[in-house]
PDB file of C-alpha atoms in Angstrom:
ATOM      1  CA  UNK H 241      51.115 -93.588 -12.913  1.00  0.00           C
ATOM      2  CA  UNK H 242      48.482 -92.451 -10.529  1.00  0.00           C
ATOM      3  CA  UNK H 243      46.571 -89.455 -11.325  1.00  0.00           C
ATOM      4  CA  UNK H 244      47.029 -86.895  -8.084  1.00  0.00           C
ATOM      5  CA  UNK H 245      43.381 -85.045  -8.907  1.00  0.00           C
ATOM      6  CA  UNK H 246      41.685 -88.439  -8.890  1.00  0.00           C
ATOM      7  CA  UNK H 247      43.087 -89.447  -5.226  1.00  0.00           C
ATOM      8  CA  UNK H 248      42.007 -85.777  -3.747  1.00  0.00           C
ATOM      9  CA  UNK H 249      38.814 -86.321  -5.143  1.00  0.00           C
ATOM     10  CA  UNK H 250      38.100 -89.533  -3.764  1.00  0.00           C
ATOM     11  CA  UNK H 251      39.435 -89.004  -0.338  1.00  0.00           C
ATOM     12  CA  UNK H 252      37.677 -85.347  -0.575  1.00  0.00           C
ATOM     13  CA  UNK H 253      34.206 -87.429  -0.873  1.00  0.00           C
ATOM     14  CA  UNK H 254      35.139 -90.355   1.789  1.00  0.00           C
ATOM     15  CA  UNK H 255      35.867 -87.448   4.238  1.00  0.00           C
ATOM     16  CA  UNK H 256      32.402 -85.610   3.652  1.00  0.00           C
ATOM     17  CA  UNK H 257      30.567 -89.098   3.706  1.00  0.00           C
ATOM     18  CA  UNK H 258      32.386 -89.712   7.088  1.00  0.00           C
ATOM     19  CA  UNK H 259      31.409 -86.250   8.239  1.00  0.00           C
ATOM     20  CA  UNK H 260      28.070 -86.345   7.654  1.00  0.00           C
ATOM     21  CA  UNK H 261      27.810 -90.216   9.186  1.00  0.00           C
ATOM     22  CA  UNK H 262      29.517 -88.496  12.515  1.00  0.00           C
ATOM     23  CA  UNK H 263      26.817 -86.126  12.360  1.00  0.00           C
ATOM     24  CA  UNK H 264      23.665 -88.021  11.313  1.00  0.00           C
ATOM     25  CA  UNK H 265      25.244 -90.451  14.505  1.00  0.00           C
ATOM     26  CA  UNK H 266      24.953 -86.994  16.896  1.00  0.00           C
ATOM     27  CA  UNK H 267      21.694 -86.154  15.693  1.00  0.00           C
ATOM     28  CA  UNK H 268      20.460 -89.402  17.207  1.00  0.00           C
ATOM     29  CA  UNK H 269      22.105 -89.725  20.348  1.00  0.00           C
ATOM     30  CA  UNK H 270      20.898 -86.046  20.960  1.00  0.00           C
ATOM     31  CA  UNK H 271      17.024 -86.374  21.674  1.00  0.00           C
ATOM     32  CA  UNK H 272      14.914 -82.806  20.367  1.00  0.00           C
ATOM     33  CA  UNK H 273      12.087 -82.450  22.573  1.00  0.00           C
ATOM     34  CA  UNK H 274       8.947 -80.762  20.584  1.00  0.00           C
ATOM     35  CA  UNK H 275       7.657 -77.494  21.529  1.00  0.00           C
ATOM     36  CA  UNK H 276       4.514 -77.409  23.354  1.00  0.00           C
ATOM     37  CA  UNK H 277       4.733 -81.118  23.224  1.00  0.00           C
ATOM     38  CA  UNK H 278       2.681 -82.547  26.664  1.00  0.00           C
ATOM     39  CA  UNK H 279       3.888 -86.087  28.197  1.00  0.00           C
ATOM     40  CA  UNK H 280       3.210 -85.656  31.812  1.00  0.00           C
ATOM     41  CA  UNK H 281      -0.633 -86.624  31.557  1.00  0.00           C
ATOM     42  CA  UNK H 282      -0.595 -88.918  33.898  1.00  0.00           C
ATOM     43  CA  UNK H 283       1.167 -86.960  36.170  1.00  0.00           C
ATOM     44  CA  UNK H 284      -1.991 -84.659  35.851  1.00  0.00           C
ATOM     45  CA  UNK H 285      -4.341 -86.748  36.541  1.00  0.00           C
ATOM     46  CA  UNK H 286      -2.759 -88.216  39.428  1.00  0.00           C
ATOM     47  CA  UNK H 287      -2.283 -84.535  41.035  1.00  0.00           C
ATOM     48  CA  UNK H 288      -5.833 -83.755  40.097  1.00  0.00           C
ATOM     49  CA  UNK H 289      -7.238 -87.098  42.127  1.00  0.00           C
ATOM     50  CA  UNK H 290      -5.450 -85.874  45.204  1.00  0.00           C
ATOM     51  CA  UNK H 291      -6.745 -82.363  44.879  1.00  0.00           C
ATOM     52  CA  UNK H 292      -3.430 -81.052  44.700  1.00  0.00           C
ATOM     53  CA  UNK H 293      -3.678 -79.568  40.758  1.00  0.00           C
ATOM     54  CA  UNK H 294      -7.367 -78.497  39.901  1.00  0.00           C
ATOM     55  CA  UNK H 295      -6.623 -77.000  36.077  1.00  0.00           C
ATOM     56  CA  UNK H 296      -8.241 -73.799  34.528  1.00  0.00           C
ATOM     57  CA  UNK H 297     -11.047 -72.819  32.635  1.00  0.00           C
ATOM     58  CA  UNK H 298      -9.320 -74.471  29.638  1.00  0.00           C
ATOM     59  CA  UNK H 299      -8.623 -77.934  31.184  1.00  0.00           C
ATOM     60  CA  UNK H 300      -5.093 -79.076  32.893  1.00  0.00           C
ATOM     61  CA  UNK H 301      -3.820 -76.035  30.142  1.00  0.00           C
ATOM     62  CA  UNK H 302       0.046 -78.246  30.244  1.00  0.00           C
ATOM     63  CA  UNK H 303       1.116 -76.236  27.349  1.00  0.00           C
ATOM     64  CA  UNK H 304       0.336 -73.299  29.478  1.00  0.00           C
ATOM     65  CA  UNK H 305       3.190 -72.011  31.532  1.00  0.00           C
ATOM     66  CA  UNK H 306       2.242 -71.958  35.006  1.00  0.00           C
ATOM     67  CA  UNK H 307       2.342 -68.427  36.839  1.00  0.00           C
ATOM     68  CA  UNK H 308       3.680 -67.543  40.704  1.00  0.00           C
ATOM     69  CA  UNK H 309       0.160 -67.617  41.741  1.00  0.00           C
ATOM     70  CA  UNK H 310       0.087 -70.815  40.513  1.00  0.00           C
ATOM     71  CA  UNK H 311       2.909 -72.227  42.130  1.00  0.00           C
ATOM     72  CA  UNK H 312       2.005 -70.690  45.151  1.00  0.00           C
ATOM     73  CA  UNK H 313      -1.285 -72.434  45.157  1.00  0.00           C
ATOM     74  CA  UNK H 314       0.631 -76.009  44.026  1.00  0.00           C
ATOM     75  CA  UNK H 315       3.297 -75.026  46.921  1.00  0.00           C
ATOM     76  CA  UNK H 316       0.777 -74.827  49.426  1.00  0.00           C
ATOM     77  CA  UNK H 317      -1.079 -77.747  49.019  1.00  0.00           C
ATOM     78  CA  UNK H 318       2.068 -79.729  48.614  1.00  0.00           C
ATOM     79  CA  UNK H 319       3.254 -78.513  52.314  1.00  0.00           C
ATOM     80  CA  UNK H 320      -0.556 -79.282  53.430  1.00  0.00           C
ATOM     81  CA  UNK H 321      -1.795 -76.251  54.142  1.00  0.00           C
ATOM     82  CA  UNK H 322      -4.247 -75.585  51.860  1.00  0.00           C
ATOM     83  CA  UNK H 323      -7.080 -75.706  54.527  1.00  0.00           C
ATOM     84  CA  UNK H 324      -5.257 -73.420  56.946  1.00  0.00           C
ATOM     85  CA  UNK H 325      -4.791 -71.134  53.929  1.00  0.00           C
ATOM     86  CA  UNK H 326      -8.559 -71.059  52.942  1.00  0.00           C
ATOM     87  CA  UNK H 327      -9.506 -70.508  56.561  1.00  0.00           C
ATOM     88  CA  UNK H 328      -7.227 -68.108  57.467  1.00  0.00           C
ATOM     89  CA  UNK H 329      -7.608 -65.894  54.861  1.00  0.00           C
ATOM     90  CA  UNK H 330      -4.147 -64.225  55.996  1.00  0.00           C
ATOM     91  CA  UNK H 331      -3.325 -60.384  54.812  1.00  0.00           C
ATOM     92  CA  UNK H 332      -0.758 -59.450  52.078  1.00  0.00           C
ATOM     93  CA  UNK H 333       0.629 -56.271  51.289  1.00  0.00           C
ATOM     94  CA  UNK H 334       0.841 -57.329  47.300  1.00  0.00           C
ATOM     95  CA  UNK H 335      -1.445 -54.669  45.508  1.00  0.00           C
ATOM     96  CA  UNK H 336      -0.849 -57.159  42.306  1.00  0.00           C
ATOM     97  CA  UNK H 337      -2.492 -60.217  44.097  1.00  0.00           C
ATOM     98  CA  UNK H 338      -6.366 -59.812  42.625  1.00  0.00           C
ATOM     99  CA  UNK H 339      -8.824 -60.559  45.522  1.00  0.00           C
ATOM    100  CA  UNK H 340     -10.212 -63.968  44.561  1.00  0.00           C
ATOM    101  CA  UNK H 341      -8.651 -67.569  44.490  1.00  0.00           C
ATOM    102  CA  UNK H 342      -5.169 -66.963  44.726  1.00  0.00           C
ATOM    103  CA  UNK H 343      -5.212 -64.370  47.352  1.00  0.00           C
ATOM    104  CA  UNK H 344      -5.337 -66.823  50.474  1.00  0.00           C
ATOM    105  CA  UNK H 345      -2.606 -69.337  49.224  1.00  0.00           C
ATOM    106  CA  UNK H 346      -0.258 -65.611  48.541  1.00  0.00           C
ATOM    107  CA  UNK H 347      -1.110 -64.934  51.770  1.00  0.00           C
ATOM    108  CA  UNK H 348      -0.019 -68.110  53.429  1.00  0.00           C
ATOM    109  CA  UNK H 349       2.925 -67.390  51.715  1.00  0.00           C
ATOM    110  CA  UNK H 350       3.616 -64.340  53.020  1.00  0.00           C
ATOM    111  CA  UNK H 351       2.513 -65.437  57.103  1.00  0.00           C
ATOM    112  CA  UNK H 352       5.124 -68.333  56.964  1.00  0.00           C
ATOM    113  CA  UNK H 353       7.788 -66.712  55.289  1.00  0.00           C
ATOM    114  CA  UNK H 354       7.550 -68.806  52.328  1.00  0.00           C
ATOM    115  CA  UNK H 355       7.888 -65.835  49.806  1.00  0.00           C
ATOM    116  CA  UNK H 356       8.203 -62.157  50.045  1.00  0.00           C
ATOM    117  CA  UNK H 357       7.662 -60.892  46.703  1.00  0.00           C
ATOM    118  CA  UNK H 358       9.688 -59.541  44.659  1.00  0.00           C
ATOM    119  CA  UNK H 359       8.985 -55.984  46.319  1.00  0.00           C
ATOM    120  CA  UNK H 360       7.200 -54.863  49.230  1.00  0.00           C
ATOM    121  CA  UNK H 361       3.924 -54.197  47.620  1.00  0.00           C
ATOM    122  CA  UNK H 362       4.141 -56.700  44.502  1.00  0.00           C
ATOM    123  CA  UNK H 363       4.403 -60.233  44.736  1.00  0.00           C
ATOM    124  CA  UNK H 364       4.969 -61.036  40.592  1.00  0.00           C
ATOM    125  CA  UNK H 365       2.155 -62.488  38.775  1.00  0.00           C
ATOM    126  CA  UNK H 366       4.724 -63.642  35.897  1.00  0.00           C
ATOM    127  CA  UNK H 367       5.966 -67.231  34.554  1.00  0.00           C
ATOM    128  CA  UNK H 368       7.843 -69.036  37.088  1.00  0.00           C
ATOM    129  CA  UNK H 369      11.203 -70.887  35.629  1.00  0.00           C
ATOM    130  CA  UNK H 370      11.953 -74.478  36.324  1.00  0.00           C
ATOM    131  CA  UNK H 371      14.424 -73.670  38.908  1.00  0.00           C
ATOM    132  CA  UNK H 372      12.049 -71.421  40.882  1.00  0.00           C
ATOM    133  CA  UNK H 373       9.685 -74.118  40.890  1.00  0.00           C
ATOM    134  CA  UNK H 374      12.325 -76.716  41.425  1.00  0.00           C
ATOM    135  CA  UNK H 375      13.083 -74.723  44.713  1.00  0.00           C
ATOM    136  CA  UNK H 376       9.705 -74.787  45.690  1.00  0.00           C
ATOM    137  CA  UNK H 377       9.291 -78.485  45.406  1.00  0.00           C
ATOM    138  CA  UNK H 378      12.744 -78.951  47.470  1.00  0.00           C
ATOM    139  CA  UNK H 379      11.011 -76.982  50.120  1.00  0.00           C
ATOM    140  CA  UNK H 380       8.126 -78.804  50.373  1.00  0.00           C
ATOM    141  CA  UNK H 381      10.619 -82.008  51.055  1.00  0.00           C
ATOM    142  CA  UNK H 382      11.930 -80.181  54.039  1.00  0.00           C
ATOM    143  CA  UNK H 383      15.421 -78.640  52.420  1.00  0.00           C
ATOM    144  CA  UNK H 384      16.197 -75.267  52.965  1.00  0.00           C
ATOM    145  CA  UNK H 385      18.655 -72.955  51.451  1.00  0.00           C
ATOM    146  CA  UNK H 386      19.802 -71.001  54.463  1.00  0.00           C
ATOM    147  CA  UNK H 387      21.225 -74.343  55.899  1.00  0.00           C
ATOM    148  CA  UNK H 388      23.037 -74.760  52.615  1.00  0.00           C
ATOM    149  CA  UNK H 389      20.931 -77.709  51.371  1.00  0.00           C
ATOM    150  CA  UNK H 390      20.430 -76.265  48.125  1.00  0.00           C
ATOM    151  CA  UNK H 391      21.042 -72.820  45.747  1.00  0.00           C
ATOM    152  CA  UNK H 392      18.001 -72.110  43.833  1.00  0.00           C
ATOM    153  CA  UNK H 393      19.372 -71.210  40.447  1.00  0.00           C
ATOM    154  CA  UNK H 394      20.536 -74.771  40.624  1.00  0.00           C
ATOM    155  CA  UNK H 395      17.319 -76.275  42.308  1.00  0.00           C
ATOM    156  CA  UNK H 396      16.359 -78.507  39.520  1.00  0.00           C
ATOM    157  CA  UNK H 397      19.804 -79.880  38.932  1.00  0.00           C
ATOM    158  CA  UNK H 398      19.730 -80.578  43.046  1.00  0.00           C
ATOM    159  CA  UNK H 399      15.958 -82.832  42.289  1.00  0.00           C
ATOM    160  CA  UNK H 400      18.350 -84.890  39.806  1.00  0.00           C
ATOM    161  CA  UNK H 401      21.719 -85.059  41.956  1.00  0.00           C
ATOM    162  CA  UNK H 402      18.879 -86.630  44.665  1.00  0.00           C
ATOM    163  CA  UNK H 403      16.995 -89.129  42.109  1.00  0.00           C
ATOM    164  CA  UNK H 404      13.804 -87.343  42.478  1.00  0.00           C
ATOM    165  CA  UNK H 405      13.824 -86.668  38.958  1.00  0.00           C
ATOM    166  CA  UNK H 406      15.279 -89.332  36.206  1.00  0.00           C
ATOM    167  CA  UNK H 407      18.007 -87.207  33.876  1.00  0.00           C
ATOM    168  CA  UNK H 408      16.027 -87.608  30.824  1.00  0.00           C
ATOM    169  CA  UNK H 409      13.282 -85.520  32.975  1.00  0.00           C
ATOM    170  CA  UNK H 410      15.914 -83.445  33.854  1.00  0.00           C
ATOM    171  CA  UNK H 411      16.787 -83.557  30.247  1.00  0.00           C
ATOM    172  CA  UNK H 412      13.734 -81.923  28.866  1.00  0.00           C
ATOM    173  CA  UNK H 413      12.872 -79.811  31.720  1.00  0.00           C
ATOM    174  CA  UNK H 414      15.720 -77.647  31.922  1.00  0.00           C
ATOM    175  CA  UNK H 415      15.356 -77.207  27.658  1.00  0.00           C
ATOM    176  CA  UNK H 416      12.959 -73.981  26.817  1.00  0.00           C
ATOM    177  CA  UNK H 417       9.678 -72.686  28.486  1.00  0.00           C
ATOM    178  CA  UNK H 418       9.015 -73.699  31.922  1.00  0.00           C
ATOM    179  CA  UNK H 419       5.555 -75.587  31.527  1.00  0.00           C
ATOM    180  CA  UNK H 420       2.270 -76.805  33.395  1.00  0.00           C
ATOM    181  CA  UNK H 421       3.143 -79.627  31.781  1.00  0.00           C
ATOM    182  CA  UNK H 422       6.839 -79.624  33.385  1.00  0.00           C
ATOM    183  CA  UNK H 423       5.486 -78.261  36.913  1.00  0.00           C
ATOM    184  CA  UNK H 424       3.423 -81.473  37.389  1.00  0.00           C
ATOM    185  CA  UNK H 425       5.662 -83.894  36.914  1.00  0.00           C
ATOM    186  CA  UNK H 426       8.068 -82.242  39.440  1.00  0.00           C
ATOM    187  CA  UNK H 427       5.160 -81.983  41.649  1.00  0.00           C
ATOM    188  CA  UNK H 428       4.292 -85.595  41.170  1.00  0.00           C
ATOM    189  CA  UNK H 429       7.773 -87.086  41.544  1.00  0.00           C
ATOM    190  CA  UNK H 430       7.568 -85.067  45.019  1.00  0.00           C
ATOM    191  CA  UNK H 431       5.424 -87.269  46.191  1.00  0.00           C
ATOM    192  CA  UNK H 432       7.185 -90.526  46.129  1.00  0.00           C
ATOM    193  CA  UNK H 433      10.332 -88.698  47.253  1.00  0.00           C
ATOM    194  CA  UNK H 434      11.638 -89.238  50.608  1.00  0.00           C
ATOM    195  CA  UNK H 435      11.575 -86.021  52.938  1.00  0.00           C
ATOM    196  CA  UNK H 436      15.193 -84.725  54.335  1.00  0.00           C
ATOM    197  CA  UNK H 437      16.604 -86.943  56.863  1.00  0.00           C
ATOM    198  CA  UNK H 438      13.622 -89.212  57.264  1.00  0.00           C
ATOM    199  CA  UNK H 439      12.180 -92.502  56.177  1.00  0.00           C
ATOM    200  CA  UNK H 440       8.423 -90.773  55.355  1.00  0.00           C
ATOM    201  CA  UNK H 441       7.638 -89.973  51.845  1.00  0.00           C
ATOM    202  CA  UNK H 442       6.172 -86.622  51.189  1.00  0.00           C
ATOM    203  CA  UNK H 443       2.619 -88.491  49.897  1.00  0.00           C
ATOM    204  CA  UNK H 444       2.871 -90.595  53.296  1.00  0.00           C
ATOM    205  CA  UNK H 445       3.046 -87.090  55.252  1.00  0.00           C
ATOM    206  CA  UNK H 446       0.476 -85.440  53.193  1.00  0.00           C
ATOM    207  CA  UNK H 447      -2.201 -88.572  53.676  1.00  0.00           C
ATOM    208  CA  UNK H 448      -1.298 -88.592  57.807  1.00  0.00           C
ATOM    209  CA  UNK H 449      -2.474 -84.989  57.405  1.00  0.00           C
ATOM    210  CA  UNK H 450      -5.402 -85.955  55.652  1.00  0.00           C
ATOM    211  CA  UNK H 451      -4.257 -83.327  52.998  1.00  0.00           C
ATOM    212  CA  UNK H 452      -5.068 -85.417  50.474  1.00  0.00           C
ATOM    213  CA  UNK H 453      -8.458 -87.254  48.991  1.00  0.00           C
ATOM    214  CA  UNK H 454      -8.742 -91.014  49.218  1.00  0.00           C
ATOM    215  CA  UNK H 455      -8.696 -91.644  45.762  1.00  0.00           C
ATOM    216  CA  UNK H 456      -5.218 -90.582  46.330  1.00  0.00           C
ATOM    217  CA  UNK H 457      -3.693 -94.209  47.166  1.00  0.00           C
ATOM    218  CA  UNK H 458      -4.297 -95.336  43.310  1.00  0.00           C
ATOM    219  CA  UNK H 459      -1.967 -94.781  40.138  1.00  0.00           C
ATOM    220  CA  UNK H 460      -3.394 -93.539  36.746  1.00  0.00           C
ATOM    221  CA  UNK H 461      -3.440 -96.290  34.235  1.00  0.00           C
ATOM    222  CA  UNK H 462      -0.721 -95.280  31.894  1.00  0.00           C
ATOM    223  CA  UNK H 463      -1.420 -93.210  28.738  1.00  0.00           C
ATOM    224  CA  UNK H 464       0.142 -92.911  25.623  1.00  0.00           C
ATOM    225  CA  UNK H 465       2.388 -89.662  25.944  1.00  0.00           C
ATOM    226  CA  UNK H 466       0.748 -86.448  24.269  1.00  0.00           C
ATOM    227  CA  UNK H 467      -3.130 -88.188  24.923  1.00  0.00           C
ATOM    228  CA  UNK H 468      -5.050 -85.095  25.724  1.00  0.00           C
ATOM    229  CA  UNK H 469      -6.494 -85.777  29.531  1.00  0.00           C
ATOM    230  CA  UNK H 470      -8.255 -82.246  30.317  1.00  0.00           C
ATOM    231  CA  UNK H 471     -11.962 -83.435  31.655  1.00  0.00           C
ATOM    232  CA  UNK H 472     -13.581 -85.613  34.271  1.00  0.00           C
ATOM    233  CA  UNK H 473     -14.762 -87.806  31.837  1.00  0.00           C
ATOM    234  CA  UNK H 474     -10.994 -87.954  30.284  1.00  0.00           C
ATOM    235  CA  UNK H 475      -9.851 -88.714  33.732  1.00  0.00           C
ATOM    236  CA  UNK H 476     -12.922 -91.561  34.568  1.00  0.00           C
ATOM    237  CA  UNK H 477     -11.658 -93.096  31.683  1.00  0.00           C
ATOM    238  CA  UNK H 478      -7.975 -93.571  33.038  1.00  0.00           C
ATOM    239  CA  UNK H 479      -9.111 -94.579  36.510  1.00  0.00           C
ATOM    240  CA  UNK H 480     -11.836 -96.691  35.127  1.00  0.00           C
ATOM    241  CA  UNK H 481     -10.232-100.174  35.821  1.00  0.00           C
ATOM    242  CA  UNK H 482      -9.560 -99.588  39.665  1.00  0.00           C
ATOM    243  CA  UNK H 483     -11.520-100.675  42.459  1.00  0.00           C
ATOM    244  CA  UNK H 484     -12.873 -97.362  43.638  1.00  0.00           C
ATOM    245  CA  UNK H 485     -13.834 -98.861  46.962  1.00  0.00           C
ATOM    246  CA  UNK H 486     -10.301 -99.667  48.103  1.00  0.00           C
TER     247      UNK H 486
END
C-alpha cells in the first residue's frame, strides 16, 4: 500500500530541484555586468590617437561618468569643429560654464544651435545619461530629431535598431551609470558608422576635414578587457607593433 506522505515528499523535493535548475539556467543566460567594471580600452585609445578624447588629470578616468561639458567637447570634435571652436572663441550666456577649456566648445554649442541649456543662463554641468549622449552621437551622423529621425529618450535604442552598436553593447550600456567608459565606445562605433543617406563614414568625413591626426588610420592592438590604458606609455605599448610611418 503506498504511503501518501512519502509520495508528497518526494515530488515536493523533485519540484524544488527543478526550480532551482530553471533558475540556476536564468542566471546564466542573463549576463551581470560589474559595477565600475571598464572594457572599452581600446576604444580609448583609439579616440585618444585621433585627438578626439584627451582624458583628465587622472588618466582616460572610464569609471568616471562623463559631464555635459564633456560631451560637448566629444560632440564637437566628432562634428569637426573643434578648430573653429578654439578660434572662435564664441559668447555664451551660461553663468555655470567656468572660463577655461570648456568654454569655447559650450559656446560652439550655443552659435550652431547644437544645445541651449537647460535655462537661459545655465547650461548644466551634471552627468549626461546614455540617451543624451546617444543623441549626440546620432547628430554627429547627420540625423536630426525635428525631421523625425530619432526621439532622444530612445536615442541609444535608435544606435542599435541601425547596427551602430552590437545589442550586447546595447546590453550593458543602457544597465546603471552612464560612463566614460560607455561614452567612448559610442563615440568610437561613430566612426565606422555610415552618415544618413550617404556612402561616407563619419571617420572618412572627419579625415577629408583633416579633423583628425594621422595616426588616426591605425587600430589599437586588442587588450584584454578591464587592462588599465590611462598613459602615453600605456598607449605606446598598444600601438607598438604598427608601422608608424604608414
Amino acid at each position: 500500500m503506498f504511503n501518501m506522505n512519502n509520495i508528497r515528499k518526494t515530488l515536493f523535493r523533485k519540484g524544488a530541484a527543478f526550480l532551482l535548475a530553471l533558475a540556476l539556467l536564468a542566471g546564466s543566460l542573463s549576463p551581470a555586468y560589474a559595477a565600475n567594471e571598464t572594457i572599452y580600452d581600446t576604444d580609448a585609445v583609439r579616440l585618444n590617437r585621433m585627438g578626439l578624447f584627451l582624458g583628465t588629470g587622472s588618466g582616460f578616468d572610464l569609471e568616471g561618468t562623463i559631464n555635459r561639458l564633456q560631451g560637448a567637447a566629444l560632440f564637437i570634435r566628432l562634428m569637426g569643429e573643434e578648430s573653429e571652436a578654439l578660434s572662435e572663441k564664441n559668447v555664451h550666456p551660461f553663468r555655470d560654464v567656468p572660463e577655461g577649456w570648456a568654454s569655447p566648445y559650450v559656446g560652439q554649442m550655443f552659435d550652431q544651435g547644437y544645445s541651449r541649456g537647460i535655462s537661459e543662463t545655465a547650461y548644466g554641468t551634471g552627468g549626461m545619461t546614455a540617451d543624451q549622449f546617444a543623441a549626440y552621437i546620432l547628430r554627429a551622423l547627420g540625423y536630426e530629431e525635428s525631421r523625425g529621425d530619432f526621439v532622444w529618450s530612445q536615442s541609444l535604442r535608435t544606435l542599435r535598431s541601425l547596427g551602430i552598436i552590437t545589442q550586447e553593447d546595447y546590453n550593458r550600456i543602457s544597465q546603471g551609470t552612464f560612463t566614460r567608459d560607455y561614452a567612448v565606445r559610442l563615440a568610437s562605433a561613430s566612426l565606422d558608422a555610415s552618415l544618413k543617406n550617404q556612402d561616407k563614414t563619419l571617420y572618412e568625413k572627419l579625415l577629408n576635414q583633416g579633423a583628425i591626426t594621422a595616426y588616426s588610420r591605425m587600430m589599437p592592438e586588442p587588450v584584454e578587457s578591464g587592462t588599465p590604458v590611462t598613459s602615453y606609455d600605456d598607449m605606446t605599448r598598444i600601438f607598438q607593433r604598427f608601422n608608424l610611418s604608414e
